[in-house]
PDB file of C-alpha atoms in Angstrom:
ATOM      1  CA  UNK X  57       0.030  -0.014   0.038  1.00 44.00           C
ATOM      2  CA  UNK X  58       2.781   2.406   1.006  1.00 45.00           C
ATOM      3  CA  UNK X  59       4.705   1.480  -2.140  1.00 47.00           C
ATOM      4  CA  UNK X  60       1.715   1.940  -4.185  1.00 42.00           C
ATOM      5  CA  UNK X  61       0.923   5.514  -2.777  1.00 43.00           C
ATOM      6  CA  UNK X  62       4.542   6.326  -3.270  1.00 44.00           C
ATOM      7  CA  UNK X  63       4.785   5.422  -6.891  1.00 45.00           C
ATOM      8  CA  UNK X  64       1.139   6.965  -7.662  1.00 42.00           C
ATOM      9  CA  UNK X  65       2.111  10.687  -6.078  1.00 44.00           C
ATOM     10  CA  UNK X  66       5.463  10.711  -6.979  1.00 50.00           C
ATOM     11  CA  UNK X  67       5.939  11.870  -2.856  1.00 47.00           C
ATOM     12  CA  UNK X  68       9.540  12.566  -1.960  1.00 50.00           C
ATOM     13  CA  UNK X  69      10.705  13.290   1.539  1.00 46.00           C
ATOM     14  CA  UNK X  70      13.521  15.222  -0.413  1.00 50.00           C
ATOM     15  CA  UNK X  71      10.749  17.547  -1.821  1.00 49.00           C
ATOM     16  CA  UNK X  72       9.832  18.362   1.499  1.00 46.00           C
ATOM     17  CA  UNK X  73      13.617  19.546   2.313  1.00 45.00           C
ATOM     18  CA  UNK X  74      13.821  16.580   4.409  1.00 45.00           C
ATOM     19  CA  UNK X  75      16.614  14.155   4.012  1.00 50.00           C
ATOM     20  CA  UNK X  76      15.082  10.696   4.626  1.00 53.00           C
ATOM     21  CA  UNK X  77      18.159   8.952   5.647  1.00 61.00           C
ATOM     22  CA  UNK X  78      18.035  10.326   9.286  1.00 70.00           C
ATOM     23  CA  UNK X  79      14.450   8.831   9.740  1.00 78.00           C
ATOM     24  CA  UNK X  80      16.247   5.451   9.350  1.00 81.00           C
ATOM     25  CA  UNK X  81      17.979   6.132  12.654  1.00 85.00           C
ATOM     26  CA  UNK X  82      15.275   6.876  14.501  1.00 93.00           C
ATOM     27  CA  UNK X  83      15.049   3.774  16.399  1.00 95.00           C
ATOM     28  CA  UNK X  84      18.545   4.508  17.770  1.00 96.00           C
ATOM     29  CA  UNK X  85      17.745   7.642  19.107  1.00 96.00           C
ATOM     30  CA  UNK X  86      14.300   5.964  20.542  1.00 96.00           C
ATOM     31  CA  UNK X  87      16.648   3.312  22.210  1.00 97.00           C
ATOM     32  CA  UNK X  88      19.232   5.879  23.436  1.00 97.00           C
ATOM     33  CA  UNK X  89      16.099   7.741  25.390  1.00 97.00           C
ATOM     34  CA  UNK X  90      14.727   4.265  26.560  1.00 97.00           C
ATOM     35  CA  UNK X  91      14.839   5.339  30.312  1.00 96.00           C
ATOM     36  CA  UNK X  92      13.369   8.876  29.852  1.00 97.00           C
ATOM     37  CA  UNK X  93      10.226   8.605  27.482  1.00 97.00           C
ATOM     38  CA  UNK X  94       7.034   6.212  27.563  1.00 97.00           C
ATOM     39  CA  UNK X  95       7.418   2.862  25.574  1.00 97.00           C
ATOM     40  CA  UNK X  96       5.116   4.412  23.203  1.00 97.00           C
ATOM     41  CA  UNK X  97       7.653   6.637  22.160  1.00 97.00           C
ATOM     42  CA  UNK X  98      10.121   3.974  21.500  1.00 97.00           C
ATOM     43  CA  UNK X  99       7.492   2.138  19.398  1.00 97.00           C
ATOM     44  CA  UNK X 100       7.259   4.908  17.280  1.00 97.00           C
ATOM     45  CA  UNK X 101      10.901   5.685  16.452  1.00 96.00           C
ATOM     46  CA  UNK X 102      10.689   1.851  15.277  1.00 97.00           C
ATOM     47  CA  UNK X 103       7.385   2.844  13.188  1.00 96.00           C
ATOM     48  CA  UNK X 104       8.965   5.372  11.704  1.00 95.00           C
ATOM     49  CA  UNK X 105      12.654   3.670  11.309  1.00 95.00           C
ATOM     50  CA  UNK X 106      10.851   0.952   9.543  1.00 95.00           C
ATOM     51  CA  UNK X 107       8.478   3.315   7.533  1.00 95.00           C
ATOM     52  CA  UNK X 108      11.741   4.196   6.002  1.00 94.00           C
ATOM     53  CA  UNK X 109      13.121   0.826   5.463  1.00 95.00           C
ATOM     54  CA  UNK X 110      10.001  -0.204   3.273  1.00 95.00           C
ATOM     55  CA  UNK X 111      10.278   3.396   1.400  1.00 94.00           C
ATOM     56  CA  UNK X 112      13.896   2.789   0.290  1.00 94.00           C
ATOM     57  CA  UNK X 113      12.939  -0.807  -0.516  1.00 94.00           C
ATOM     58  CA  UNK X 114      10.005   0.422  -2.773  1.00 94.00           C
ATOM     59  CA  UNK X 115      12.263   2.879  -4.291  1.00 94.00           C
ATOM     60  CA  UNK X 116      14.907   0.929  -5.418  1.00 94.00           C
ATOM     61  CA  UNK X 117      12.549  -1.629  -6.671  1.00 94.00           C
ATOM     62  CA  UNK X 118      10.768   1.436  -8.880  1.00 94.00           C
ATOM     63  CA  UNK X 119      14.205   2.532  -9.948  1.00 94.00           C
ATOM     64  CA  UNK X 120      15.552  -0.940 -11.137  1.00 93.00           C
ATOM     65  CA  UNK X 121      12.035  -1.743 -12.579  1.00 94.00           C
ATOM     66  CA  UNK X 122      12.032   1.848 -14.476  1.00 93.00           C
ATOM     67  CA  UNK X 123      15.382   1.167 -16.062  1.00 93.00           C
ATOM     68  CA  UNK X 124      14.870  -2.542 -16.725  1.00 88.00           C
ATOM     69  CA  UNK X 125      13.924  -4.206 -20.041  1.00 91.00           C
ATOM     70  CA  UNK X 126      10.119  -5.123 -19.283  1.00 88.00           C
ATOM     71  CA  UNK X 127      10.889  -9.019 -20.086  1.00 90.00           C
ATOM     72  CA  UNK X 128      13.098  -8.646 -16.973  1.00 88.00           C
ATOM     73  CA  UNK X 129      11.687  -5.580 -14.726  1.00 89.00           C
ATOM     74  CA  UNK X 130       9.238  -7.697 -12.473  1.00 92.00           C
ATOM     75  CA  UNK X 131      11.776  -9.997 -11.487  1.00 91.00           C
ATOM     76  CA  UNK X 132      14.948  -7.506 -11.000  1.00 91.00           C
ATOM     77  CA  UNK X 133      12.952  -4.622  -9.203  1.00 92.00           C
ATOM     78  CA  UNK X 134      11.246  -7.767  -6.607  1.00 92.00           C
ATOM     79  CA  UNK X 135      14.950  -8.813  -6.178  1.00 93.00           C
ATOM     80  CA  UNK X 136      16.279  -5.843  -5.732  1.00 93.00           C
ATOM     81  CA  UNK X 137      13.658  -4.275  -3.530  1.00 94.00           C
ATOM     82  CA  UNK X 138      13.986  -7.564  -1.498  1.00 94.00           C
ATOM     83  CA  UNK X 139      17.491  -7.048  -1.042  1.00 95.00           C
ATOM     84  CA  UNK X 140      17.229  -3.519   0.080  1.00 95.00           C
ATOM     85  CA  UNK X 141      14.416  -4.260   2.479  1.00 96.00           C
ATOM     86  CA  UNK X 142      16.635  -7.374   4.338  1.00 96.00           C
ATOM     87  CA  UNK X 143      19.768  -5.316   4.277  1.00 96.00           C
ATOM     88  CA  UNK X 144      17.862  -1.935   5.452  1.00 95.00           C
ATOM     89  CA  UNK X 145      16.086  -4.129   7.854  1.00 96.00           C
ATOM     90  CA  UNK X 146      19.313  -5.330   9.715  1.00 96.00           C
ATOM     91  CA  UNK X 147      21.430  -2.558   9.333  1.00 95.00           C
ATOM     92  CA  UNK X 148      19.011   0.076  10.054  1.00 94.00           C
ATOM     93  CA  UNK X 149      16.554  -1.434  12.524  1.00 96.00           C
ATOM     94  CA  UNK X 150      17.545  -4.680  14.454  1.00 96.00           C
ATOM     95  CA  UNK X 151      21.504  -4.826  14.766  1.00 97.00           C
ATOM     96  CA  UNK X 152      21.515  -0.857  15.664  1.00 96.00           C
ATOM     97  CA  UNK X 153      18.636  -0.957  18.045  1.00 97.00           C
ATOM     98  CA  UNK X 154      19.958  -4.235  19.985  1.00 97.00           C
ATOM     99  CA  UNK X 155      23.606  -2.482  20.133  1.00 98.00           C
ATOM    100  CA  UNK X 156      22.140   1.161  21.383  1.00 98.00           C
ATOM    101  CA  UNK X 157      19.813  -1.051  23.700  1.00 98.00           C
ATOM    102  CA  UNK X 158      22.931  -2.849  25.081  1.00 98.00           C
ATOM    103  CA  UNK X 159      25.346   0.011  25.266  1.00 98.00           C
ATOM    104  CA  UNK X 160      22.824   1.978  27.297  1.00 98.00           C
ATOM    105  CA  UNK X 161      21.569  -0.912  29.396  1.00 98.00           C
ATOM    106  CA  UNK X 162      25.776  -1.868  30.003  1.00 98.00           C
ATOM    107  CA  UNK X 163      26.928   1.622  30.839  1.00 97.00           C
ATOM    108  CA  UNK X 164      24.099   2.309  33.173  1.00 97.00           C
ATOM    109  CA  UNK X 165      24.408  -1.445  35.041  1.00 97.00           C
ATOM    110  CA  UNK X 166      28.520  -0.520  35.283  1.00 97.00           C
ATOM    111  CA  UNK X 167      27.726   2.834  36.586  1.00 96.00           C
ATOM    112  CA  UNK X 168      25.484   1.777  39.317  1.00 95.00           C
ATOM    113  CA  UNK X 169      28.031  -1.014  40.114  1.00 95.00           C
ATOM    114  CA  UNK X 170      30.828   1.680  40.521  1.00 94.00           C
ATOM    115  CA  UNK X 171      29.897   5.313  41.111  1.00 89.00           C
ATOM    116  CA  UNK X 172      27.676   6.338  43.977  1.00 91.00           C
ATOM    117  CA  UNK X 173      25.822   9.143  41.966  1.00 94.00           C
ATOM    118  CA  UNK X 174      21.965   9.563  41.877  1.00 95.00           C
ATOM    119  CA  UNK X 175      20.014   7.052  39.305  1.00 95.00           C
ATOM    120  CA  UNK X 176      18.726   9.780  37.414  1.00 95.00           C
ATOM    121  CA  UNK X 177      22.236  11.315  36.252  1.00 97.00           C
ATOM    122  CA  UNK X 178      23.073   7.474  35.528  1.00 97.00           C
ATOM    123  CA  UNK X 179      20.704   7.581  32.991  1.00 97.00           C
ATOM    124  CA  UNK X 180      21.661  10.704  31.389  1.00 98.00           C
ATOM    125  CA  UNK X 181      25.268   9.758  31.216  1.00 97.00           C
ATOM    126  CA  UNK X 182      24.109   6.092  29.808  1.00 98.00           C
ATOM    127  CA  UNK X 183      21.805   7.753  27.341  1.00 98.00           C
ATOM    128  CA  UNK X 184      24.553  10.324  26.202  1.00 98.00           C
ATOM    129  CA  UNK X 185      26.965   7.284  25.643  1.00 97.00           C
ATOM    130  CA  UNK X 186      24.509   5.629  23.417  1.00 97.00           C
ATOM    131  CA  UNK X 187      23.924   8.942  21.228  1.00 97.00           C
ATOM    132  CA  UNK X 188      27.703   9.094  21.222  1.00 97.00           C
ATOM    133  CA  UNK X 189      28.003   5.496  19.955  1.00 96.00           C
ATOM    134  CA  UNK X 190      25.855   6.031  17.197  1.00 95.00           C
ATOM    135  CA  UNK X 191      28.420   7.282  14.590  1.00 93.00           C
ATOM    136  CA  UNK X 192      30.869   4.434  15.770  1.00 95.00           C
ATOM    137  CA  UNK X 193      28.559   1.522  15.233  1.00 95.00           C
ATOM    138  CA  UNK X 194      27.084   2.382  11.707  1.00 93.00           C
ATOM    139  CA  UNK X 195      30.202   1.645   9.267  1.00 94.00           C
ATOM    140  CA  UNK X 196      30.860  -1.746  11.206  1.00 96.00           C
ATOM    141  CA  UNK X 197      27.357  -2.959  11.242  1.00 96.00           C
ATOM    142  CA  UNK X 198      26.961  -1.731   7.657  1.00 95.00           C
ATOM    143  CA  UNK X 199      29.900  -3.726   6.989  1.00 97.00           C
ATOM    144  CA  UNK X 200      28.835  -7.097   8.982  1.00 97.00           C
ATOM    145  CA  UNK X 201      25.475  -6.994   7.151  1.00 97.00           C
ATOM    146  CA  UNK X 202      26.755  -6.934   3.598  1.00 96.00           C
ATOM    147  CA  UNK X 203      29.164  -9.445   4.476  1.00 97.00           C
ATOM    148  CA  UNK X 204      26.639 -11.734   5.999  1.00 96.00           C
ATOM    149  CA  UNK X 205      24.312 -11.212   3.031  1.00 96.00           C
ATOM    150  CA  UNK X 206      26.768 -11.717   0.560  1.00 94.00           C
ATOM    151  CA  UNK X 207      28.010 -15.000   2.062  1.00 94.00           C
ATOM    152  CA  UNK X 208      24.538 -16.130   2.440  1.00 93.00           C
ATOM    153  CA  UNK X 209      21.289 -15.052   0.624  1.00 91.00           C
ATOM    154  CA  UNK X 210      22.954 -13.177  -1.774  1.00 92.00           C
ATOM    155  CA  UNK X 211      24.649 -16.255  -3.164  1.00 89.00           C
ATOM    156  CA  UNK X 212      21.168 -17.499  -4.443  1.00 88.00           C
ATOM    157  CA  UNK X 213      20.482 -14.601  -6.470  1.00 81.00           C
ATOM    158  CA  UNK X 214      22.589 -12.083  -8.456  1.00 71.00           C
ATOM    159  CA  UNK X 215      21.484  -8.266  -8.825  1.00 58.00           C
ATOM    160  CA  UNK X 216      23.170  -5.971 -11.240  1.00 53.00           C
ATOM    161  CA  UNK X 217      22.266  -2.636 -12.460  1.00 45.00           C
ATOM    162  CA  UNK X 218      20.947  -1.111  -9.876  1.00 43.00           C
TER     163      UNK X 218
END
């Protein structure tokens, strides 16, 4: 449904002056702030990131469809869209979310056991640690997901010209 609306309306985040890639990181911010906000806000951050993943997969499939000969268009665009969907789900949502969650939880645990300061300050220090780790974890996670997919599911199909 989202893909159909995207195609029919020609909607683009960039037409609104918004870099859509930022929305892919929403769940990482949600995880970093988990101890300060209601659970519904954390879930919303995952919804935003998931919408970005779906939009990117649809956009990639559509781009491949438009530049592929008709006989191959559906197959190639479907494979390209699915490849992006799997890659983005792991590299933008699942693995970063778990990683930030564990960084924040781990730093909270260590600080509680080692320093006698109020829990509210510990939560903020842990949140800052989670936020500061976001730019550090992105490239290694991307590389890991590429390597894993190249050595598993991508062996079953070949995507070219996307």
